[in-house]
PDB file of C-alpha atoms and ligand atoms in Angstrom:
ATOM      1  CA  MET A 192      -1.299 -32.663  25.102  1.00 44.00           C
ATOM      2  CA  MET A 193      -5.076 -32.562  24.372  1.00 44.00           C
ATOM      3  CA  PRO A 194      -5.985 -33.520  20.758  1.00 52.00           C
ATOM      4  CA  ASP A 195      -6.873 -30.357  18.909  1.00 60.00           C
ATOM      5  CA  THR A 196     -10.131 -30.631  17.025  1.00 71.00           C
ATOM      6  CA  SER A 197     -10.265 -27.337  15.020  1.00 83.00           C
ATOM      7  CA  ARG A 198     -12.976 -27.444  12.523  1.00 84.00           C
ATOM      8  CA  ARG A 199     -12.348 -27.606   8.729  1.00 90.00           C
ATOM      9  CA  VAL A 200     -13.456 -24.644   6.789  1.00 90.00           C
ATOM     10  CA  LEU A 201     -16.997 -25.435   5.816  1.00 91.00           C
ATOM     11  CA  SER A 202     -18.250 -23.572   2.553  1.00 90.00           C
ATOM     12  CA  ALA A 203     -20.893 -24.036   0.063  1.00 90.00           C
ATOM     13  CA  GLN A 204     -18.093 -23.375  -2.439  1.00 88.00           C
ATOM     14  CA  THR A 205     -16.524 -26.496  -4.068  1.00 92.00           C
ATOM     15  CA  ALA A 206     -14.283 -24.554  -6.414  1.00 95.00           C
ATOM     16  CA  PRO A 207     -12.857 -20.877  -6.797  1.00 96.00           C
ATOM     17  CA  HIS A 208     -15.546 -18.361  -6.666  1.00 97.00           C
ATOM     18  CA  GLN A 209     -17.410 -17.687  -9.855  1.00 96.00           C
ATOM     19  CA  ASP A 210     -17.142 -13.873  -9.465  1.00 96.00           C
ATOM     20  CA  LEU A 211     -13.324 -13.953  -9.102  1.00 97.00           C
ATOM     21  CA  SER A 212     -12.434 -12.813 -12.583  1.00 97.00           C
ATOM     22  CA  ARG A 213     -14.979  -9.996 -12.647  1.00 98.00           C
ATOM     23  CA  ARG A 214     -14.047  -8.716  -9.194  1.00 97.00           C
ATOM     24  CA  VAL A 215     -10.255  -8.806 -10.020  1.00 97.00           C
ATOM     25  CA  GLY A 216     -10.888  -7.014 -13.193  1.00 97.00           C
ATOM     26  CA  ARG A 217     -12.815  -4.291 -11.285  1.00 97.00           C
ATOM     27  CA  ALA A 218      -9.998  -3.935  -8.718  1.00 97.00           C
ATOM     28  CA  LEU A 219      -7.649  -3.476 -11.678  1.00 96.00           C
ATOM     29  CA  GLN A 220      -9.916  -0.907 -13.393  1.00 96.00           C
ATOM     30  CA  TYR A 221     -11.179   1.247 -10.506  1.00 95.00           C
ATOM     31  CA  PRO A 222      -9.165   2.763  -7.620  1.00 92.00           C
ATOM     32  CA  LEU A 223     -10.071   1.850  -4.191  1.00 94.00           C
ATOM     33  CA  ARG A 224     -11.666   5.079  -2.852  1.00 91.00           C
ATOM     34  CA  LYS A 225     -11.885   3.988   0.934  1.00 92.00           C
ATOM     35  CA  PRO A 226     -10.294   6.868   2.698  1.00 95.00           C
ATOM     36  CA  VAL A 227      -7.251   5.945   4.846  1.00 96.00           C
ATOM     37  CA  ALA A 228      -8.088   5.851   8.689  1.00 97.00           C
ATOM     38  CA  GLU A 229      -6.263   8.355  10.782  1.00 97.00           C
ATOM     39  CA  HIS A 230      -4.972   5.609  13.008  1.00 97.00           C
ATOM     40  CA  THR A 231      -3.509   3.545  10.328  1.00 97.00           C
ATOM     41  CA  ARG A 232      -1.854   6.656   8.758  1.00 98.00           C
ATOM     42  CA  ILE A 233      -0.234   7.446  12.140  1.00 98.00           C
ATOM     43  CA  ALA A 234       0.893   3.773  12.559  1.00 98.00           C
ATOM     44  CA  PHE A 235       2.348   3.753   9.039  1.00 98.00           C
ATOM     45  CA  GLU A 236       4.217   6.903   9.590  1.00 98.00           C
ATOM     46  CA  GLN A 237       5.800   5.436  12.838  1.00 98.00           C
ATOM     47  CA  ALA A 238       6.516   2.083  11.066  1.00 98.00           C
ATOM     48  CA  ASP A 239       8.103   3.972   8.090  1.00 98.00           C
ATOM     49  CA  ALA A 240      10.233   6.050  10.467  1.00 98.00           C
ATOM     50  CA  TRP A 241      11.448   2.775  12.095  1.00 98.00           C
ATOM     51  CA  ARG A 242      12.068   1.108   8.632  1.00 98.00           C
ATOM     52  CA  CYS A 243      14.108   4.189   7.522  1.00 98.00           C
ATOM     53  CA  ARG A 244      16.407   3.676  10.489  1.00 97.00           C
ATOM     54  CA  HIS A 245      17.234   0.209   9.163  1.00 97.00           C
ATOM     55  CA  LEU A 246      17.426   0.852   5.515  1.00 96.00           C
ATOM     56  CA  GLU A 247      20.331  -1.473   5.319  1.00 96.00           C
ATOM     57  CA  SER A 248      18.228  -4.597   5.988  1.00 98.00           C
ATOM     58  CA  PRO A 249      15.738  -5.779   3.587  1.00 98.00           C
ATOM     59  CA  LEU A 250      12.175  -5.721   4.624  1.00 98.00           C
ATOM     60  CA  ILE A 251       9.741  -8.625   5.502  1.00 98.00           C
ATOM     61  CA  ILE A 252       6.061  -7.926   5.869  1.00 98.00           C
ATOM     62  CA  ASP A 253       4.054 -10.387   8.018  1.00 98.00           C
ATOM     63  CA  ALA A 254       0.410  -9.289   7.055  1.00 98.00           C
ATOM     64  CA  GLY A 255      -2.260 -10.257   9.538  1.00 98.00           C
ATOM     65  CA  CYS A 256       0.278 -11.402  12.105  1.00 97.00           C
ATOM     66  CA  GLY A 257      -2.133 -12.153  14.944  1.00 96.00           C
ATOM     67  CA  VAL A 258      -0.340 -12.336  18.126  1.00 95.00           C
ATOM     68  CA  GLY A 259       3.017 -11.809  16.336  1.00 95.00           C
ATOM     69  CA  LEU A 260       4.563 -15.273  16.871  1.00 95.00           C
ATOM     70  CA  SER A 261       5.314 -15.583  13.117  1.00 96.00           C
ATOM     71  CA  THR A 262       6.850 -12.017  13.310  1.00 97.00           C
ATOM     72  CA  ARG A 263       9.267 -13.262  16.070  1.00 96.00           C
ATOM     73  CA  HIS A 264      10.008 -16.513  14.275  1.00 95.00           C
ATOM     74  CA  LEU A 265      10.828 -14.747  10.955  1.00 97.00           C
ATOM     75  CA  ALA A 266      12.977 -12.164  12.656  1.00 97.00           C
ATOM     76  CA  ARG A 267      15.090 -14.951  14.143  1.00 96.00           C
ATOM     77  CA  ARG A 268      15.205 -17.015  10.929  1.00 96.00           C
ATOM     78  CA  PHE A 269      16.142 -14.019   8.891  1.00 97.00           C
ATOM     79  CA  PRO A 270      18.431 -11.917  11.327  1.00 98.00           C
ATOM     80  CA  ASP A 271      19.773  -9.702   8.441  1.00 98.00           C
ATOM     81  CA  ASN A 272      16.218  -8.538   7.628  1.00 98.00           C
ATOM     82  CA  ILE A 273      13.711  -6.473   9.399  1.00 98.00           C
ATOM     83  CA  VAL A 274      10.300  -7.751   9.920  1.00 98.00           C
ATOM     84  CA  ILE A 275       7.193  -5.794  10.249  1.00 98.00           C
ATOM     85  CA  GLY A 276       4.111  -7.573  11.529  1.00 98.00           C
ATOM     86  CA  ILE A 277       0.737  -6.008  11.056  1.00 98.00           C
ATOM     87  CA  ASP A 278      -2.736  -6.668  12.494  1.00 98.00           C
ATOM     88  CA  ARG A 279      -5.813  -4.802  13.183  1.00 97.00           C
ATOM     89  CA  SER A 280      -6.466  -6.434  16.504  1.00 96.00           C
ATOM     90  CA  ALA A 281      -4.938  -4.616  19.505  1.00 94.00           C
ATOM     91  CA  ASP A 282      -6.063  -7.537  21.705  1.00 93.00           C
ATOM     92  CA  ARG A 283      -3.997 -10.060  19.729  1.00 94.00           C
ATOM     93  CA  LEU A 284      -1.088  -7.969  19.354  1.00 93.00           C
ATOM     94  CA  SER A 285      -0.963  -7.064  23.085  1.00 90.00           C
ATOM     95  CA  ARG A 286      -0.792 -10.801  24.233  1.00 86.00           C
ATOM     96  CA  ASP A 287       2.539 -11.662  25.802  1.00 81.00           C
ATOM     97  CA  HIS A 288       4.646 -14.006  23.496  1.00 81.00           C
ATOM     98  CA  GLY A 289       8.065 -13.232  24.711  1.00 84.00           C
ATOM     99  CA  GLU A 290      10.512 -10.548  23.841  1.00 89.00           C
ATOM    100  CA  LEU A 291      10.403  -9.009  20.482  1.00 95.00           C
ATOM    101  CA  PRO A 292      13.675  -9.294  18.622  1.00 97.00           C
ATOM    102  CA  ALA A 293      15.501  -5.969  17.874  1.00 97.00           C
ATOM    103  CA  ASN A 294      14.787  -6.431  13.984  1.00 98.00           C
ATOM    104  CA  ALA A 295      11.000  -6.903  14.448  1.00 98.00           C
ATOM    105  CA  LEU A 296       8.168  -4.456  14.890  1.00 97.00           C
ATOM    106  CA  LEU A 297       4.670  -4.962  15.573  1.00 97.00           C
ATOM    107  CA  VAL A 298       1.990  -2.620  14.128  1.00 97.00           C
ATOM    108  CA  ARG A 299      -1.596  -2.111  14.899  1.00 98.00           C
ATOM    109  CA  ALA A 300      -3.210  -1.200  11.686  1.00 98.00           C
ATOM    110  CA  ASP A 301      -5.836  -1.952   8.914  1.00 98.00           C
ATOM    111  CA  LEU A 302      -4.112  -3.816   6.077  1.00 98.00           C
ATOM    112  CA  ILE A 303      -6.567  -2.308   3.495  1.00 98.00           C
ATOM    113  CA  ASP A 304      -5.026   1.044   4.223  1.00 98.00           C
ATOM    114  CA  PHE A 305      -1.503  -0.020   5.246  1.00 98.00           C
ATOM    115  CA  TRP A 306      -0.804  -1.853   2.066  1.00 98.00           C
ATOM    116  CA  ARG A 307      -1.682   1.207  -0.128  1.00 97.00           C
ATOM    117  CA  LEU A 308       0.316   3.493   2.134  1.00 97.00           C
ATOM    118  CA  ALA A 309       3.274   1.212   1.968  1.00 98.00           C
ATOM    119  CA  LEU A 310       3.104   1.110  -1.880  1.00 97.00           C
ATOM    120  CA  ALA A 311       2.742   4.909  -2.029  1.00 96.00           C
ATOM    121  CA  GLY A 312       5.745   5.268   0.464  1.00 97.00           C
ATOM    122  CA  GLY A 313       7.864   3.138  -1.797  1.00 97.00           C
ATOM    123  CA  TRP A 314       8.189   0.060   0.222  1.00 98.00           C
ATOM    124  CA  GLN A 315       9.569  -3.021  -1.512  1.00 98.00           C
ATOM    125  CA  PRO A 316       9.447  -6.102   0.721  1.00 98.00           C
ATOM    126  CA  GLN A 317      11.914  -8.899  -0.012  1.00 98.00           C
ATOM    127  CA  ARG A 318       9.465 -11.278   1.599  1.00 98.00           C
ATOM    128  CA  HIS A 319       5.706 -10.823   2.151  1.00 98.00           C
ATOM    129  CA  TYR A 320       3.757 -13.400   4.335  1.00 98.00           C
ATOM    130  CA  LEU A 321      -0.038 -13.849   4.506  1.00 98.00           C
ATOM    131  CA  LEU A 322      -0.307 -16.576   7.151  1.00 98.00           C
ATOM    132  CA  TYR A 323      -3.848 -18.037   7.557  1.00 97.00           C
ATOM    133  CA  PRO A 324      -5.892 -14.896   6.562  1.00 98.00           C
ATOM    134  CA  ASN A 325      -9.491 -14.981   7.700  1.00 96.00           C
ATOM    135  CA  PRO A 326     -11.149 -17.434   5.239  1.00 95.00           C
ATOM    136  CA  TYR A 327     -14.665 -15.825   5.028  1.00 97.00           C
ATOM    137  CA  PRO A 328     -15.878 -19.075   3.577  1.00 95.00           C
ATOM    138  CA  LYS A 329     -19.478 -17.967   2.731  1.00 96.00           C
ATOM    139  CA  PRO A 330     -19.674 -17.404  -1.041  1.00 95.00           C
ATOM    140  CA  GLY A 331     -21.506 -14.050  -0.261  1.00 96.00           C
ATOM    141  CA  HIS A 332     -18.398 -12.981   1.599  1.00 96.00           C
ATOM    142  CA  PHE A 333     -16.027 -13.493  -1.215  1.00 97.00           C
ATOM    143  CA  LYS A 334     -15.230  -9.863  -1.485  1.00 96.00           C
ATOM    144  CA  MET A 335     -13.823  -9.793   2.042  1.00 97.00           C
ATOM    145  CA  ARG A 336     -11.208 -12.508   1.102  1.00 98.00           C
ATOM    146  CA  TRP A 337      -7.901 -10.799  -0.157  1.00 98.00           C
ATOM    147  CA  PRO A 338      -8.370 -12.256  -3.780  1.00 98.00           C
ATOM    148  CA  GLY A 339     -11.851 -10.773  -4.018  1.00 98.00           C
ATOM    149  CA  HIS A 340     -10.960  -7.526  -2.235  1.00 98.00           C
ATOM    150  CA  PRO A 341     -10.386  -4.217  -4.303  1.00 97.00           C
ATOM    151  CA  VAL A 342      -6.988  -3.877  -2.406  1.00 97.00           C
ATOM    152  CA  PHE A 343      -5.534  -7.045  -4.177  1.00 98.00           C
ATOM    153  CA  PRO A 344      -3.658  -5.303  -6.842  1.00 97.00           C
ATOM    154  CA  ALA A 345      -1.720  -3.366  -4.075  1.00 97.00           C
ATOM    155  CA  ILE A 346      -0.635  -6.600  -2.479  1.00 98.00           C
ATOM    156  CA  ALA A 347       0.750  -7.958  -5.857  1.00 98.00           C
ATOM    157  CA  ALA A 348       2.305  -4.519  -6.774  1.00 98.00           C
ATOM    158  CA  LEU A 349       4.581  -4.404  -3.646  1.00 98.00           C
ATOM    159  CA  GLY A 350       6.407  -7.347  -5.179  1.00 98.00           C
ATOM    160  CA  GLY A 351       8.919  -9.630  -3.337  1.00 98.00           C
ATOM    161  CA  GLN A 352       8.508 -13.256  -2.481  1.00 98.00           C
ATOM    162  CA  LEU A 353       5.076 -13.677  -1.479  1.00 98.00           C
ATOM    163  CA  GLU A 354       3.822 -16.661   0.497  1.00 98.00           C
ATOM    164  CA  LEU A 355       0.262 -17.354   1.408  1.00 98.00           C
ATOM    165  CA  ARG A 356      -0.668 -20.159   3.773  1.00 98.00           C
ATOM    166  CA  SER A 357      -4.212 -21.589   4.667  1.00 97.00           C
ATOM    167  CA  ASN A 358      -6.114 -24.592   5.774  1.00 96.00           C
ATOM    168  CA  TRP A 359      -8.694 -23.920   2.902  1.00 97.00           C
ATOM    169  CA  LYS A 360      -7.276 -25.053  -0.469  1.00 97.00           C
ATOM    170  CA  ILE A 361      -9.918 -23.070  -2.393  1.00 97.00           C
ATOM    171  CA  TYR A 362      -8.639 -19.789  -0.887  1.00 98.00           C
ATOM    172  CA  VAL A 363      -5.078 -20.504  -1.951  1.00 98.00           C
ATOM    173  CA  GLN A 364      -6.398 -21.426  -5.466  1.00 98.00           C
ATOM    174  CA  GLU A 365      -8.340 -18.161  -5.647  1.00 98.00           C
ATOM    175  CA  PHE A 366      -5.148 -16.308  -4.662  1.00 98.00           C
ATOM    176  CA  ALA A 367      -3.244 -18.061  -7.391  1.00 98.00           C
ATOM    177  CA  LEU A 368      -5.937 -17.177 -10.003  1.00 98.00           C
ATOM    178  CA  ALA A 369      -6.007 -13.537  -8.996  1.00 98.00           C
ATOM    179  CA  LEU A 370      -2.228 -13.298  -9.162  1.00 98.00           C
ATOM    180  CA  TYR A 371      -2.258 -14.688 -12.701  1.00 97.00           C
ATOM    181  CA  GLN A 372      -4.886 -12.195 -13.779  1.00 97.00           C
ATOM    182  CA  VAL A 373      -3.173  -9.127 -12.013  1.00 96.00           C
ATOM    183  CA  ALA A 374       0.421  -9.915 -12.635  1.00 95.00           C
ATOM    184  CA  GLY A 375       0.549 -12.841 -15.294  1.00 96.00           C
ATOM    185  CA  ILE A 376       2.375 -14.949 -12.720  1.00 95.00           C
ATOM    186  CA  GLU A 377       1.555 -18.667 -12.595  1.00 96.00           C
ATOM    187  CA  VAL A 378       2.211 -20.387  -9.181  1.00 97.00           C
ATOM    188  CA  ASP A 379       1.391 -23.823  -7.853  1.00 97.00           C
ATOM    189  CA  VAL A 380      -0.916 -24.472  -4.969  1.00 98.00           C
ATOM    190  CA  GLU A 381       0.892 -27.193  -2.877  1.00 97.00           C
ATOM    191  CA  GLU A 382       0.166 -29.095   0.201  1.00 97.00           C
ATOM    192  CA  TYR A 383       2.936 -28.796   2.785  1.00 96.00           C
ATOM    193  CA  GLN A 384       4.053 -30.334   5.972  1.00 93.00           C
ATOM    194  CA  PRO A 385       5.216 -27.793   8.639  1.00 89.00           C
ATOM    195  CA  GLU A 386       6.713 -30.712  10.746  1.00 76.00           C
ATOM    196  CA  ASN A 387       7.263 -29.098  14.005  1.00 72.00           C
ATOM    197  CA  ASP A 388       8.360 -25.890  12.693  1.00 78.00           C
ATOM    198  CA  PHE A 389       5.172 -23.996  13.101  1.00 91.00           C
ATOM    199  CA  LEU A 390       5.175 -20.416  12.052  1.00 94.00           C
ATOM    200  CA  THR A 391       1.903 -19.453  13.639  1.00 94.00           C
ATOM    201  CA  PRO A 392      -0.580 -20.653  16.295  1.00 92.00           C
ATOM    202  CA  PHE A 393      -3.157 -21.137  13.567  1.00 94.00           C
ATOM    203  CA  GLU A 394      -0.789 -23.409  11.476  1.00 95.00           C
ATOM    204  CA  ALA A 395       0.042 -25.343  14.613  1.00 94.00           C
ATOM    205  CA  LYS A 396      -3.562 -25.980  15.623  1.00 94.00           C
ATOM    206  CA  TYR A 397      -4.911 -26.910  12.238  1.00 94.00           C
ATOM    207  CA  HIS A 398      -1.914 -29.317  11.759  1.00 94.00           C
ATOM    208  CA  ARG A 399      -2.452 -30.938  15.125  1.00 92.00           C
ATOM    209  CA  SER A 400      -6.136 -31.612  14.281  1.00 94.00           C
ATOM    210  CA  GLY A 401      -5.002 -33.425  11.203  1.00 93.00           C
ATOM    211  CA  GLN A 402      -6.148 -30.934   8.540  1.00 95.00           C
ATOM    212  CA  PRO A 403      -4.030 -30.574   5.191  1.00 95.00           C
ATOM    213  CA  LEU A 404      -2.235 -27.273   4.995  1.00 96.00           C
ATOM    214  CA  TRP A 405      -1.843 -25.453   1.646  1.00 97.00           C
ATOM    215  CA  ARG A 406       0.384 -22.616   0.365  1.00 98.00           C
ATOM    216  CA  LEU A 407       1.695 -20.774  -2.618  1.00 98.00           C
ATOM    217  CA  VAL A 408       4.866 -18.995  -3.093  1.00 98.00           C
ATOM    218  CA  ALA A 409       5.183 -16.506  -5.801  1.00 98.00           C
ATOM    219  CA  THR A 410       8.109 -14.294  -6.788  1.00 98.00           C
ATOM    220  CA  LEU A 411       6.598 -11.009  -7.733  1.00 98.00           C
ATOM    221  CA  PRO A 412       8.390  -7.895  -9.415  1.00 97.00           C
ATOM    222  CA  TYR A 413       7.765  -4.606  -7.753  1.00 97.00           C
ATOM    223  CA  ARG A 414       5.199  -2.975 -10.129  1.00 96.00           C
ATOM    224  CA  PRO A 415       3.357   0.010  -8.550  1.00 94.00           C
ATOM    225  CA  GLY A 416       1.928   0.649 -11.966  1.00 92.00           C
ATOM    226  CA  LEU A 417      -0.531  -2.281 -11.383  1.00 92.00           C
ATOM    227  CA  LEU A 418      -2.783  -0.020  -9.317  1.00 91.00           C
ATOM    228  CA  PRO A 419      -5.503   1.668 -11.406  1.00 90.00           C
ATOM    229  CA  ILE A 420      -5.066   5.533 -11.861  1.00 81.00           C
ATOM    230  CA  ASP A 421      -7.685   7.985 -10.364  1.00 74.00           C
ATOM    231  CA  ARG A 422      -9.170   9.845 -13.181  1.00 65.00           C
TER     232      ARG A 422
HETATM  233  C1  SAM B  37      -7.044 -16.225  11.276  1.00 95.73           C
HETATM  234  S1  SAM B  37      -5.964 -15.026  11.929  1.00 95.73           S
HETATM  235  C2  SAM B  37      -4.359 -15.525  11.659  1.00 95.73           C
HETATM  236  C3  SAM B  37      -3.350 -14.926  12.538  1.00 95.73           C
HETATM  237  C4  SAM B  37      -1.881 -15.440  12.396  1.00 95.73           C
HETATM  238  N1  SAM B  37      -1.409 -15.110  11.034  1.00 95.73           N
HETATM  239  C5  SAM B  37      -1.855 -16.998  12.498  1.00 95.73           C
HETATM  240  O1  SAM B  37      -1.758 -17.659  11.574  1.00 95.73           O
HETATM  241  O2  SAM B  37      -1.875 -17.303  13.672  1.00 95.73           O
HETATM  242  C6  SAM B  37      -6.179 -13.640  10.804  1.00 95.73           C
HETATM  243  C7  SAM B  37      -5.691 -12.347  11.358  1.00 95.73           C
HETATM  244  O3  SAM B  37      -5.788 -11.413  10.417  1.00 95.73           O
HETATM  245  C8  SAM B  37      -6.075 -10.153  11.133  1.00 95.73           C
HETATM  246  N2  SAM B  37      -6.766  -9.255  10.083  1.00 95.73           N
HETATM  247  C9  SAM B  37      -7.860  -9.588   9.332  1.00 95.73           C
HETATM  248  N3  SAM B  37      -8.240  -8.580   8.647  1.00 95.73           N
HETATM  249  C10 SAM B  37      -7.357  -7.514   8.846  1.00 95.73           C
HETATM  250  C11 SAM B  37      -7.153  -6.278   8.302  1.00 95.73           C
HETATM  251  N4  SAM B  37      -8.093  -5.729   7.453  1.00 95.73           N
HETATM  252  N5  SAM B  37      -6.117  -5.471   8.814  1.00 95.73           N
HETATM  253  C12 SAM B  37      -5.258  -6.055   9.735  1.00 95.73           C
HETATM  254  N6  SAM B  37      -5.335  -7.347  10.142  1.00 95.73           N
HETATM  255  C13 SAM B  37      -6.402  -8.106   9.731  1.00 95.73           C
HETATM  256  C14 SAM B  37      -7.021 -10.503  12.123  1.00 95.73           C
HETATM  257  O4  SAM B  37      -7.091  -9.554  13.230  1.00 95.73           O
HETATM  258  C15 SAM B  37      -6.381 -11.803  12.675  1.00 95.73           C
HETATM  259  O5  SAM B  37      -5.321 -11.624  13.552  1.00 95.73           O
END
């Protein structure tokens, strides 16, 4: 196999973003007013109808599932659960990565809308994975990272066992700080070894190029009240 030489995340940041606490505070105070895109509303309704046909099986969300390999792996690893993988890229979702297990569903949707619809629809995932989200490493793009985004309280409010993985330690540290500010939950940021049990293509390529991999796992209560109320 050719050696993989994926670049490490390059950023002017050497520590969590200095604006983190202020931005999380704003997300807790002001409702996110972005209207829900029609395509995501339709995708959510279809996903919700599928979920309702499997109410006996606890839900796993694979947020930003890319080509859906992790959705397939998780569905096989947790056969008593249903797994919904969500990604906005039709191109990635359409790539052929083998048959989709019967307990898995891939959905094309924008998470910024989908998470809010899921919360409003009473979804309570047992597990929630965010595997290698886009790092947006430029300091000026902090607000595009999930811990700096106004949708962050909705992610925490959904509850369940949340697992974030990234090859950029600072991203995971920022997520941990945001979780503490939003939900008062303290979690460790740990380096981990995937061995050969890769959950996603990004995990495999960063590991094969010798990069350390980071994660956090948080057990979150379902708390829809975390979302600020529209006044
Ligand atoms: C770096 S890739 C990681 C994909 C996969 N989890 C993996 O580890 O191989 C990040 C993924 O998040 C998706 N994504 C980013 N922002 C999104 C959004 N707002 N809504 C849905 N998907 C999004 C991208 O399309 C992309 O597939």
